[in-house]
Tab-separated table of C-alpha atoms in Angstrom:
chain	number	residue	atom	x	y	z
A	241	UNK	CA	26.232	18.170	-9.516
A	242	UNK	CA	26.178	21.492	-8.509
A	243	UNK	CA	29.578	22.935	-7.700
A	244	UNK	CA	29.972	24.271	-4.020
A	245	UNK	CA	29.740	28.408	-4.184
A	246	UNK	CA	33.150	29.824	-3.701
A	247	UNK	CA	34.540	33.506	-3.531
A	248	UNK	CA	35.837	33.158	-6.992
A	249	UNK	CA	32.884	31.462	-8.506
A	250	UNK	CA	30.624	34.230	-7.155
A	251	UNK	CA	32.435	36.975	-8.371
A	252	UNK	CA	33.302	35.283	-11.773
A	253	UNK	CA	36.890	35.931	-10.797
A	254	UNK	CA	38.658	33.784	-13.402
A	255	UNK	CA	36.523	35.810	-16.138
A	256	UNK	CA	37.137	39.206	-14.567
A	257	UNK	CA	40.926	39.107	-14.052
A	258	UNK	CA	41.086	37.679	-17.901
A	259	UNK	CA	39.562	41.060	-19.047
A	260	UNK	CA	43.051	42.750	-19.166
A	261	UNK	CA	44.867	42.678	-22.284
A	262	UNK	CA	47.756	45.115	-22.707
A	263	UNK	CA	49.068	45.693	-26.180
A	264	UNK	CA	52.533	46.774	-24.812
A	265	UNK	CA	55.344	45.231	-22.453
A	266	UNK	CA	55.063	48.296	-20.217
A	267	UNK	CA	53.666	47.892	-16.729
A	268	UNK	CA	51.954	50.996	-16.405
A	269	UNK	CA	49.728	50.110	-19.472
A	270	UNK	CA	47.963	47.463	-16.909
A	271	UNK	CA	47.815	50.279	-14.376
A	272	UNK	CA	45.863	52.221	-17.036
A	273	UNK	CA	43.677	49.629	-18.057
A	274	UNK	CA	42.744	48.448	-14.556
A	275	UNK	CA	41.821	52.100	-13.552
A	276	UNK	CA	39.362	52.803	-16.427
A	277	UNK	CA	38.039	49.423	-16.201
A	278	UNK	CA	36.995	49.962	-12.569
A	279	UNK	CA	35.526	53.140	-13.574
A	280	UNK	CA	33.346	51.544	-15.686
A	281	UNK	CA	32.349	49.169	-13.186
A	282	UNK	CA	31.350	51.798	-10.886
A	283	UNK	CA	29.597	53.611	-13.566
A	284	UNK	CA	27.380	50.501	-14.142
A	285	UNK	CA	26.628	50.689	-10.452
A	286	UNK	CA	25.904	54.527	-10.610
A	287	UNK	CA	23.359	54.151	-13.338
A	288	UNK	CA	21.439	51.538	-11.372
A	289	UNK	CA	21.295	53.565	-8.275
A	290	UNK	CA	20.197	56.845	-10.625
A	291	UNK	CA	17.309	54.477	-12.084
A	292	UNK	CA	16.092	53.452	-8.708
A	293	UNK	CA	16.295	57.272	-7.437
A	294	UNK	CA	14.612	58.422	-10.752
A	295	UNK	CA	11.838	56.073	-10.140
A	296	UNK	CA	11.282	56.786	-6.586
A	297	UNK	CA	11.243	60.733	-7.035
A	298	UNK	CA	8.708	60.116	-9.819
A	299	UNK	CA	6.494	58.089	-7.360
A	300	UNK	CA	6.960	60.972	-4.724
A	301	UNK	CA	9.133	58.424	-2.328
A	302	UNK	CA	11.726	61.182	-1.847
A	303	UNK	CA	13.068	59.999	1.428
A	304	UNK	CA	13.850	56.597	0.237
A	305	UNK	CA	15.737	58.030	-2.943
A	306	UNK	CA	18.002	59.765	-0.659
A	307	UNK	CA	20.109	56.597	0.036
A	308	UNK	CA	20.630	55.760	-3.613
A	309	UNK	CA	21.785	59.230	-4.279
A	310	UNK	CA	24.134	59.256	-1.290
A	311	UNK	CA	25.562	55.947	-2.624
A	312	UNK	CA	26.084	57.829	-5.878
A	313	UNK	CA	28.041	60.561	-4.240
A	314	UNK	CA	30.243	58.200	-2.353
A	315	UNK	CA	30.924	56.182	-5.827
A	316	UNK	CA	31.949	59.411	-7.198
A	317	UNK	CA	34.257	60.239	-4.517
A	318	UNK	CA	35.945	56.900	-4.855
A	319	UNK	CA	36.248	57.582	-8.715
A	320	UNK	CA	37.901	60.665	-7.883
A	321	UNK	CA	40.354	59.198	-5.657
A	322	UNK	CA	41.636	56.934	-8.267
A	323	UNK	CA	43.185	59.904	-10.512
A	324	UNK	CA	45.561	59.982	-7.697
A	325	UNK	CA	46.752	56.446	-8.208
A	326	UNK	CA	46.952	57.067	-12.081
A	327	UNK	CA	48.861	60.221	-11.599
A	328	UNK	CA	51.738	57.875	-10.123
A	329	UNK	CA	52.286	57.124	-13.678
A	330	UNK	CA	54.633	59.799	-15.143
A	331	UNK	CA	54.602	61.404	-18.603
A	332	UNK	CA	57.719	59.147	-19.502
A	333	UNK	CA	55.510	56.255	-18.583
A	334	UNK	CA	52.565	56.997	-20.517
A	335	UNK	CA	54.602	58.049	-23.649
A	336	UNK	CA	56.139	54.534	-23.766
A	337	UNK	CA	52.429	52.940	-24.516
A	338	UNK	CA	50.293	55.853	-25.499
A	339	UNK	CA	50.496	54.698	-29.313
A	340	UNK	CA	48.957	51.401	-28.819
A	341	UNK	CA	45.622	53.369	-27.637
A	342	UNK	CA	44.938	54.542	-31.350
A	343	UNK	CA	41.917	56.477	-31.409
A	344	UNK	CA	40.398	55.104	-28.438
A	345	UNK	CA	39.281	57.714	-25.633
A	346	UNK	CA	37.461	58.029	-22.491
A	347	UNK	CA	35.426	60.608	-24.389
A	348	UNK	CA	33.736	57.659	-26.144
A	349	UNK	CA	32.391	56.220	-22.472
A	350	UNK	CA	28.845	55.408	-23.255
A	351	UNK	CA	28.242	54.872	-19.388
A	352	UNK	CA	29.646	58.278	-18.362
A	353	UNK	CA	27.408	60.010	-21.064
A	354	UNK	CA	24.460	57.755	-20.156
A	355	UNK	CA	25.054	58.888	-16.336
A	356	UNK	CA	25.364	62.684	-17.709
A	357	UNK	CA	21.891	62.169	-19.415
A	358	UNK	CA	20.170	60.721	-16.492
A	359	UNK	CA	21.453	64.026	-14.190
A	360	UNK	CA	20.199	66.151	-17.270
A	361	UNK	CA	23.420	66.842	-19.234
A	362	UNK	CA	21.695	66.034	-22.584
A	363	UNK	CA	23.727	66.052	-25.602
A	364	UNK	CA	22.824	63.661	-28.527
A	365	UNK	CA	26.092	64.443	-30.209
A	366	UNK	CA	27.724	61.791	-28.066
A	367	UNK	CA	25.399	59.083	-29.670
A	368	UNK	CA	27.622	58.645	-32.823
A	369	UNK	CA	30.527	56.986	-30.879
A	370	UNK	CA	28.449	54.088	-30.121
A	371	UNK	CA	27.247	53.246	-33.876
A	372	UNK	CA	29.302	49.969	-33.585
A	373	UNK	CA	27.833	49.089	-30.452
A	374	UNK	CA	23.747	48.921	-30.845
A	375	UNK	CA	23.109	48.073	-27.332
A	376	UNK	CA	25.102	50.828	-25.696
A	377	UNK	CA	23.686	53.612	-28.177
A	378	UNK	CA	20.221	52.310	-27.267
A	379	UNK	CA	20.936	52.555	-23.659
A	380	UNK	CA	22.320	56.025	-24.198
A	381	UNK	CA	19.170	57.004	-26.321
A	382	UNK	CA	16.800	55.725	-23.719
A	383	UNK	CA	18.392	58.072	-20.908
A	384	UNK	CA	18.573	60.981	-23.574
A	385	UNK	CA	14.586	60.619	-24.362
A	386	UNK	CA	13.550	60.107	-20.438
A	387	UNK	CA	13.059	62.855	-18.083
A	388	UNK	CA	16.377	63.546	-16.062
A	389	UNK	CA	16.744	63.503	-12.226
A	390	UNK	CA	16.569	67.433	-12.426
A	391	UNK	CA	13.236	67.108	-14.480
A	392	UNK	CA	11.839	64.637	-11.946
A	393	UNK	CA	12.634	66.761	-9.034
A	394	UNK	CA	10.932	69.903	-10.805
A	395	UNK	CA	7.962	67.866	-11.418
A	396	UNK	CA	8.096	66.590	-7.619
A	397	UNK	CA	8.073	70.339	-6.889
A	398	UNK	CA	5.185	71.183	-8.692
A	399	UNK	CA	3.395	68.363	-7.333
A	400	UNK	CA	4.096	69.703	-3.749
A	401	UNK	CA	2.037	72.845	-4.818
A	402	UNK	CA	5.118	75.228	-5.926
A	403	UNK	CA	4.497	77.174	-9.036
A	404	UNK	CA	6.462	75.630	-11.783
A	405	UNK	CA	5.507	76.750	-15.171
A	406	UNK	CA	3.835	74.441	-17.723
A	407	UNK	CA	6.575	75.162	-20.440
A	408	UNK	CA	9.041	73.665	-17.900
A	409	UNK	CA	7.146	70.623	-16.861
A	410	UNK	CA	6.248	69.828	-20.621
A	411	UNK	CA	9.658	70.798	-22.293
A	412	UNK	CA	11.600	68.779	-24.807
A	413	UNK	CA	13.474	66.750	-22.487
A	414	UNK	CA	15.955	65.390	-25.004
A	415	UNK	CA	17.201	69.060	-24.807
A	416	UNK	CA	19.597	70.339	-22.106
A	417	UNK	CA	17.842	72.056	-19.485
A	418	UNK	CA	17.628	75.843	-19.782
A	419	UNK	CA	17.948	77.514	-16.158
A	420	UNK	CA	14.558	78.888	-15.303
A	421	UNK	CA	13.644	82.020	-13.022
A	422	UNK	CA	10.626	80.216	-12.095
A	423	UNK	CA	12.383	77.071	-10.797
A	424	UNK	CA	14.942	78.967	-8.846
A	425	UNK	CA	12.150	80.779	-7.272
A	426	UNK	CA	10.208	77.733	-6.477
A	427	UNK	CA	13.170	76.189	-4.881
A	428	UNK	CA	14.240	79.346	-3.126
A	429	UNK	CA	10.976	78.966	-1.196
A	430	UNK	CA	11.972	75.543	-0.345
A	431	UNK	CA	15.498	76.942	0.964
A	432	UNK	CA	13.394	79.756	2.878
A	433	UNK	CA	11.024	77.139	4.584
A	434	UNK	CA	12.710	74.225	4.979
A	435	UNK	CA	10.472	72.798	7.551
A	436	UNK	CA	7.422	72.945	5.544
A	437	UNK	CA	9.364	71.691	2.306
A	438	UNK	CA	11.706	69.273	4.258
A	439	UNK	CA	11.727	66.469	1.860
A	440	UNK	CA	12.359	68.615	-1.311
A	441	UNK	CA	15.070	70.520	0.764
A	442	UNK	CA	16.700	67.371	1.798
A	443	UNK	CA	16.564	66.188	-1.995
A	444	UNK	CA	17.925	69.529	-3.422
A	445	UNK	CA	20.764	69.151	-1.053
A	446	UNK	CA	21.272	65.371	-2.157
A	447	UNK	CA	21.542	66.570	-5.928
A	448	UNK	CA	23.930	69.526	-5.110
A	449	UNK	CA	26.065	66.663	-3.679
A	450	UNK	CA	25.615	65.129	-6.934
A	451	UNK	CA	26.775	68.011	-8.838
A	452	UNK	CA	29.644	69.045	-6.477
A	453	UNK	CA	31.148	65.322	-6.510
A	454	UNK	CA	31.093	65.456	-10.324
A	455	UNK	CA	32.598	69.181	-10.683
A	456	UNK	CA	35.310	67.604	-8.138
A	457	UNK	CA	35.773	64.533	-10.376
A	458	UNK	CA	36.062	66.813	-13.737
A	459	UNK	CA	38.613	69.052	-12.004
A	460	UNK	CA	40.659	66.129	-10.651
A	461	UNK	CA	40.397	64.762	-14.187
A	462	UNK	CA	42.090	68.171	-15.753
A	463	UNK	CA	44.907	68.111	-13.110
A	464	UNK	CA	45.801	64.458	-13.968
A	465	UNK	CA	45.957	64.923	-17.772
A	466	UNK	CA	47.656	68.100	-17.474
A	467	UNK	CA	50.254	66.277	-15.224
A	468	UNK	CA	50.497	63.274	-17.712
A	469	UNK	CA	50.240	64.663	-21.166
A	470	UNK	CA	50.411	68.645	-20.384
A	471	UNK	CA	48.714	70.449	-23.427
A	472	UNK	CA	49.147	67.707	-26.152
A	473	UNK	CA	45.972	66.599	-27.624
A	474	UNK	CA	44.347	63.941	-26.422
A	475	UNK	CA	43.495	60.272	-27.873
A	476	UNK	CA	40.665	60.052	-30.180
A	477	UNK	CA	41.089	63.504	-31.463
A	478	UNK	CA	40.165	65.370	-28.445
A	479	UNK	CA	41.521	68.495	-27.422
A	480	UNK	CA	42.984	67.182	-24.109
A	481	UNK	CA	43.042	69.251	-21.190
A	482	UNK	CA	41.734	72.434	-22.975
A	483	UNK	CA	38.489	70.449	-23.834
A	484	UNK	CA	38.472	69.308	-20.114
A	485	UNK	CA	38.658	72.911	-18.837
A	486	UNK	CA	35.539	73.818	-20.871
A	487	UNK	CA	33.415	71.130	-18.983
A	488	UNK	CA	34.470	72.505	-15.416
A	489	UNK	CA	31.578	75.081	-15.544
A	490	UNK	CA	28.743	71.814	-16.171
A	491	UNK	CA	25.876	72.089	-13.663
A	492	UNK	CA	23.204	69.370	-13.825
A	493	UNK	CA	21.054	71.389	-11.299
A	494	UNK	CA	21.928	75.022	-12.013
A	495	UNK	CA	18.953	76.626	-10.052
A	496	UNK	CA	20.292	75.006	-6.927
A	497	UNK	CA	23.672	77.040	-7.181
A	498	UNK	CA	21.942	80.402	-8.392
A	499	UNK	CA	19.426	80.447	-5.618
A	500	UNK	CA	22.354	80.662	-2.996
A	501	UNK	CA	22.878	84.103	-3.757
A	502	UNK	CA	19.465	85.298	-2.968
A	503	UNK	CA	19.183	83.542	0.550
């Protein structure tokens, strides 16, 4: 006999709520776990939306892609707000259970790196953190080897008749995108003639939304880390706040920022 569908069965609540396993008796450790597990769930949804947007941009379905990209930006905003919840944990609170984390660190999040790869922030060095998780590593490798969202947007601009050099269109997509004067000039045309290139213009602004939200998330992450552990080294051997500061200038779509100076 088939069981009647209920809220708990549909959401697999019993399994979901059994996934938190604090290693200390400190109340704040549960908060720490829930915050990070929730972020991983949101990253899972972001990856799903980015895959959809990538396929739509690749097929020149730019308008339908706006929805998925806007959803990703909204998810990023929710993730940024979660730092405020974590910041209710004081340095004294964190110090009571920090030792149970051992060498684990958010630095090792395969889904966060997959999102970075899909946006265009390629860095193969992060693959080694998943040597014990073949499926996670395979997902990262797939994202690393595939054209990024920026690669696909640039290719869409070329198909729209804008002059994009062949060396940009045929570049090694496993490497980080190097800012290109030609790409900046092409999108500068889009911004100067938005009525003519309306779909590309709107796509570009959706991409800037993503970069803006990612920068905001990184900035709030730095502030939260500094508030909780100051300048101490992070878990997993990372440099802590000093490393996070070094990431603040990262931009997945650099030409969309630099072109604004010329408008």
